[in-house]
Amino acid sequence: MLMTLEQLLGALQPSGEAALVFSADGVPIQAGYHVTEIKHAEIQSLDCGRGAHQWSELIVQLLDGAGGDRTHMPASKFVEIAQAGLAHVPGAQSADLKFEFASANGALHRYEIADVRRESDGTVVVALQAERAQCKAASRALARFTPTSARGQSGSTHQRSTCC
């Protein structure tokens, strides 16, 4: 689900000192993680079908924790850090929110928010799911596809992609 940082903060605001647990593809990030940076990127791209795109991303980078006797960051601390990021980074309010994380501080992966929920013990879980590659040209073609306009001679339906 695409979300902005402001929307996430709205969901976290009432959580106060509750533990904030991020999970990456179903695996909780270890206690002791921290926010290493909040960065803003303006993206301009050209897809394989020659379609131009432009969007803005706000990326929160998380550093894996050491676990052990450490605790997860309170939601209020994350809110404080994120609000400072919003105040300092121009254009961040309306940007699509992404996360970067590397399990055991290995290779860095990009994530989007899949879900934000409160567990029965009060813990707030932000479930992250890995981003997937997509062909925007094929997605555009699929969105324009209608069975009546794409009928071939045999009566079967097919679509033409504007992909390379």
mmCIF file of C-alpha atoms in Angstrom:
data_model
loop_
_atom_site.group_PDB
_atom_site.id
_atom_site.type_symbol
_atom_site.label_atom_id
_atom_site.label_comp_id
_atom_site.label_asym_id
_atom_site.label_seq_id
_atom_site.Cartn_x
_atom_site.Cartn_y
_atom_site.Cartn_z
ATOM 1 C CA MET A 1 0.000 0.000 0.000
ATOM 2 C CA LEU A 2 1.429 3.363 -0.940
ATOM 3 C CA MET A 3 1.560 5.663 2.024
ATOM 4 C CA THR A 4 3.172 8.980 2.904
ATOM 5 C CA LEU A 5 5.172 9.554 6.070
ATOM 6 C CA GLU A 6 2.444 11.888 7.319
ATOM 7 C CA GLN A 7 -0.097 9.063 6.955
ATOM 8 C CA LEU A 8 2.168 6.677 8.865
ATOM 9 C CA LEU A 9 2.661 9.258 11.599
ATOM 10 C CA GLY A 10 -1.111 9.661 11.847
ATOM 11 C CA ALA A 11 -1.410 5.917 12.432
ATOM 12 C CA LEU A 12 1.427 5.918 15.006
ATOM 13 C CA GLN A 13 0.549 9.133 16.886
ATOM 14 C CA PRO A 14 -1.831 7.545 19.429
ATOM 15 C CA SER A 15 0.658 4.743 20.172
ATOM 16 C CA GLY A 16 2.854 6.729 22.570
ATOM 17 C CA GLU A 17 5.496 4.583 24.240
ATOM 18 C CA ALA A 18 4.331 1.315 22.664
ATOM 19 C CA ALA A 19 7.131 -0.710 21.081
ATOM 20 C CA LEU A 20 7.409 -0.124 17.335
ATOM 21 C CA VAL A 21 8.377 -3.286 15.488
ATOM 22 C CA PHE A 22 9.134 -3.250 11.780
ATOM 23 C CA SER A 23 8.961 -6.579 9.979
ATOM 24 C CA ALA A 24 10.517 -7.162 6.576
ATOM 25 C CA ASP A 25 8.705 -9.808 4.525
ATOM 26 C CA GLY A 26 7.270 -11.304 7.705
ATOM 27 C CA VAL A 27 10.524 -11.359 9.716
ATOM 28 C CA PRO A 28 10.723 -8.880 12.615
ATOM 29 C CA ILE A 29 13.667 -6.486 12.517
ATOM 30 C CA GLN A 30 15.743 -7.033 15.640
ATOM 31 C CA ALA A 31 15.361 -4.881 18.735
ATOM 32 C CA GLY A 32 17.898 -2.069 18.835
ATOM 33 C CA TYR A 33 17.323 -1.055 15.192
ATOM 34 C CA HIS A 34 17.562 2.614 14.446
ATOM 35 C CA VAL A 35 16.712 5.134 11.760
ATOM 36 C CA THR A 36 19.977 6.012 10.022
ATOM 37 C CA GLU A 37 18.573 8.620 7.658
ATOM 38 C CA ILE A 38 15.503 10.043 6.013
ATOM 39 C CA LYS A 39 16.078 11.078 2.426
ATOM 40 C CA HIS A 40 13.965 12.588 -0.322
ATOM 41 C CA ALA A 41 14.341 11.710 -4.007
ATOM 42 C CA GLU A 42 12.699 13.166 -7.096
ATOM 43 C CA ILE A 43 12.547 10.429 -9.729
ATOM 44 C CA GLN A 44 12.263 10.993 -13.469
ATOM 45 C CA SER A 45 12.175 7.878 -15.607
ATOM 46 C CA LEU A 46 11.487 6.559 -19.062
ATOM 47 C CA ASP A 47 10.012 3.069 -19.249
ATOM 48 C CA CYS A 48 10.631 0.478 -21.968
ATOM 49 C CA GLY A 49 7.548 1.683 -23.869
ATOM 50 C CA ARG A 50 8.963 5.219 -23.912
ATOM 51 C CA GLY A 51 6.483 6.452 -21.309
ATOM 52 C CA ALA A 52 7.825 9.260 -19.131
ATOM 53 C CA HIS A 53 7.178 9.159 -15.383
ATOM 54 C CA GLN A 54 7.921 11.461 -12.489
ATOM 55 C CA TRP A 55 7.343 10.930 -8.779
ATOM 56 C CA SER A 56 8.737 11.751 -5.391
ATOM 57 C CA GLU A 57 9.916 9.287 -2.732
ATOM 58 C CA LEU A 58 10.769 9.685 0.921
ATOM 59 C CA ILE A 59 13.087 6.889 2.008
ATOM 60 C CA VAL A 60 13.572 5.875 5.625
ATOM 61 C CA GLN A 61 16.675 3.771 6.100
ATOM 62 C CA LEU A 62 16.679 1.342 9.029
ATOM 63 C CA LEU A 63 19.839 -0.210 10.480
ATOM 64 C CA ASP A 64 19.358 -3.709 11.878
ATOM 65 C CA GLY A 65 19.579 -3.980 15.653
ATOM 66 C CA ALA A 66 21.775 -6.187 17.743
ATOM 67 C CA GLY A 67 18.851 -7.856 19.493
ATOM 68 C CA GLY A 68 19.807 -9.357 22.845
ATOM 69 C CA ASP A 69 18.616 -7.320 25.809
ATOM 70 C CA ARG A 70 17.820 -4.262 23.691
ATOM 71 C CA THR A 71 14.255 -3.097 23.169
ATOM 72 C CA HIS A 72 12.388 -1.898 20.119
ATOM 73 C CA MET A 73 12.120 1.838 19.580
ATOM 74 C CA PRO A 74 9.031 3.420 21.143
ATOM 75 C CA ALA A 75 6.547 4.666 18.539
ATOM 76 C CA SER A 76 6.855 8.163 20.033
ATOM 77 C CA LYS A 77 10.607 8.253 19.329
ATOM 78 C CA PHE A 78 10.076 7.238 15.701
ATOM 79 C CA VAL A 79 7.368 9.922 15.396
ATOM 80 C CA GLU A 80 9.815 12.517 16.801
ATOM 81 C CA ILE A 81 12.580 11.498 14.358
ATOM 82 C CA ALA A 82 10.181 11.413 11.403
ATOM 83 C CA GLN A 83 8.675 14.805 12.244
ATOM 84 C CA ALA A 84 12.166 16.286 12.282
ATOM 85 C CA GLY A 85 12.745 14.696 8.872
ATOM 86 C CA LEU A 86 9.536 16.191 7.508
ATOM 87 C CA ALA A 87 10.511 19.623 8.808
ATOM 88 C CA HIS A 88 14.008 19.430 7.308
ATOM 89 C CA VAL A 89 13.368 17.759 3.949
ATOM 90 C CA PRO A 90 11.418 19.961 1.495
ATOM 91 C CA GLY A 91 8.665 18.188 -0.457
ATOM 92 C CA ALA A 92 8.641 15.208 1.867
ATOM 93 C CA GLN A 93 5.009 15.547 3.003
ATOM 94 C CA SER A 94 3.424 14.221 -0.186
ATOM 95 C CA ALA A 95 6.160 11.789 -1.268
ATOM 96 C CA ASP A 96 5.568 8.035 -1.527
ATOM 97 C CA LEU A 97 7.084 6.394 1.556
ATOM 98 C CA LYS A 98 9.702 3.694 1.050
ATOM 99 C CA PHE A 99 12.025 1.921 3.450
ATOM 100 C CA GLU A 100 15.533 0.583 3.017
ATOM 101 C CA PHE A 101 16.739 -2.229 5.220
ATOM 102 C CA ALA A 102 19.424 -4.892 5.195
ATOM 103 C CA SER A 103 18.951 -7.960 7.366
ATOM 104 C CA ALA A 104 22.079 -8.455 9.509
ATOM 105 C CA ASN A 105 23.345 -5.298 7.763
ATOM 106 C CA GLY A 106 23.992 -7.227 4.543
ATOM 107 C CA ALA A 107 22.662 -6.264 1.099
ATOM 108 C CA LEU A 108 20.244 -3.337 1.178
ATOM 109 C CA HIS A 109 16.643 -3.949 0.015
ATOM 110 C CA ARG A 110 13.735 -1.581 -0.654
ATOM 111 C CA TYR A 111 10.351 -2.026 0.970
ATOM 112 C CA GLU A 112 6.857 -0.554 1.001
ATOM 113 C CA ILE A 113 4.359 -0.672 3.839
ATOM 114 C CA ALA A 114 2.026 -3.661 3.614
ATOM 115 C CA ASP A 115 0.169 -3.102 6.891
ATOM 116 C CA VAL A 116 0.208 -1.189 10.183
ATOM 117 C CA ARG A 117 -1.426 -2.952 13.121
ATOM 118 C CA ARG A 118 -1.523 -3.075 16.912
ATOM 119 C CA GLU A 119 -0.930 -6.444 18.549
ATOM 120 C CA SER A 120 -2.857 -7.576 21.646
ATOM 121 C CA ASP A 121 0.168 -6.741 23.853
ATOM 122 C CA GLY A 122 0.116 -3.116 22.578
ATOM 123 C CA THR A 123 3.086 -3.509 20.230
ATOM 124 C CA VAL A 124 2.698 -1.615 16.959
ATOM 125 C CA VAL A 125 3.848 -3.587 13.913
ATOM 126 C CA VAL A 126 4.696 -1.949 10.601
ATOM 127 C CA ALA A 127 4.814 -4.821 8.126
ATOM 128 C CA LEU A 128 7.072 -4.092 5.160
ATOM 129 C CA GLN A 129 7.019 -5.984 1.878
ATOM 130 C CA ALA A 130 9.806 -5.994 -0.667
ATOM 131 C CA GLU A 131 9.272 -3.906 -3.752
ATOM 132 C CA ARG A 132 8.817 -5.835 -6.952
ATOM 133 C CA ALA A 133 9.990 -4.906 -10.419
ATOM 134 C CA GLN A 134 7.222 -3.986 -12.805
ATOM 135 C CA CYS A 135 6.904 -3.163 -16.475
ATOM 136 C CA LYS A 136 4.952 0.091 -16.592
ATOM 137 C CA ALA A 137 4.400 -0.227 -20.351
ATOM 138 C CA ALA A 138 2.782 -3.638 -19.950
ATOM 139 C CA SER A 139 0.692 -2.332 -17.027
ATOM 140 C CA ARG A 140 -0.528 0.555 -19.205
ATOM 141 C CA ALA A 141 -1.404 -1.829 -22.030
ATOM 142 C CA LEU A 142 -3.273 -4.111 -19.634
ATOM 143 C CA ALA A 143 -5.245 -1.160 -18.261
ATOM 144 C CA ARG A 144 -6.289 -0.189 -21.803
ATOM 145 C CA PHE A 145 -7.094 -3.778 -22.790
ATOM 146 C CA THR A 146 -10.723 -4.532 -23.575
ATOM 147 C CA PRO A 147 -11.852 -7.896 -24.951
ATOM 148 C CA THR A 148 -13.939 -6.380 -27.775
ATOM 149 C CA SER A 149 -11.160 -4.167 -29.122
ATOM 150 C CA ALA A 150 -8.542 -6.910 -28.938
ATOM 151 C CA ARG A 151 -10.300 -9.775 -30.712
ATOM 152 C CA GLY A 152 -8.152 -11.565 -33.227
ATOM 153 C CA GLN A 153 -9.372 -13.415 -36.329
ATOM 154 C CA SER A 154 -9.863 -16.620 -34.399
ATOM 155 C CA GLY A 155 -12.075 -14.873 -31.849
ATOM 156 C CA SER A 156 -9.513 -15.277 -29.062
ATOM 157 C CA THR A 157 -8.576 -12.281 -26.963
ATOM 158 C CA HIS A 158 -5.015 -11.093 -26.784
ATOM 159 C CA GLN A 159 -3.235 -7.889 -25.915
ATOM 160 C CA ARG A 160 -0.454 -6.045 -27.559
ATOM 161 C CA SER A 161 2.192 -4.700 -25.275
ATOM 162 C CA THR A 162 3.848 -1.364 -25.888
ATOM 163 C CA CYS A 163 6.935 -2.848 -24.313
ATOM 164 C CA CYS A 164 10.282 -3.026 -26.049
#
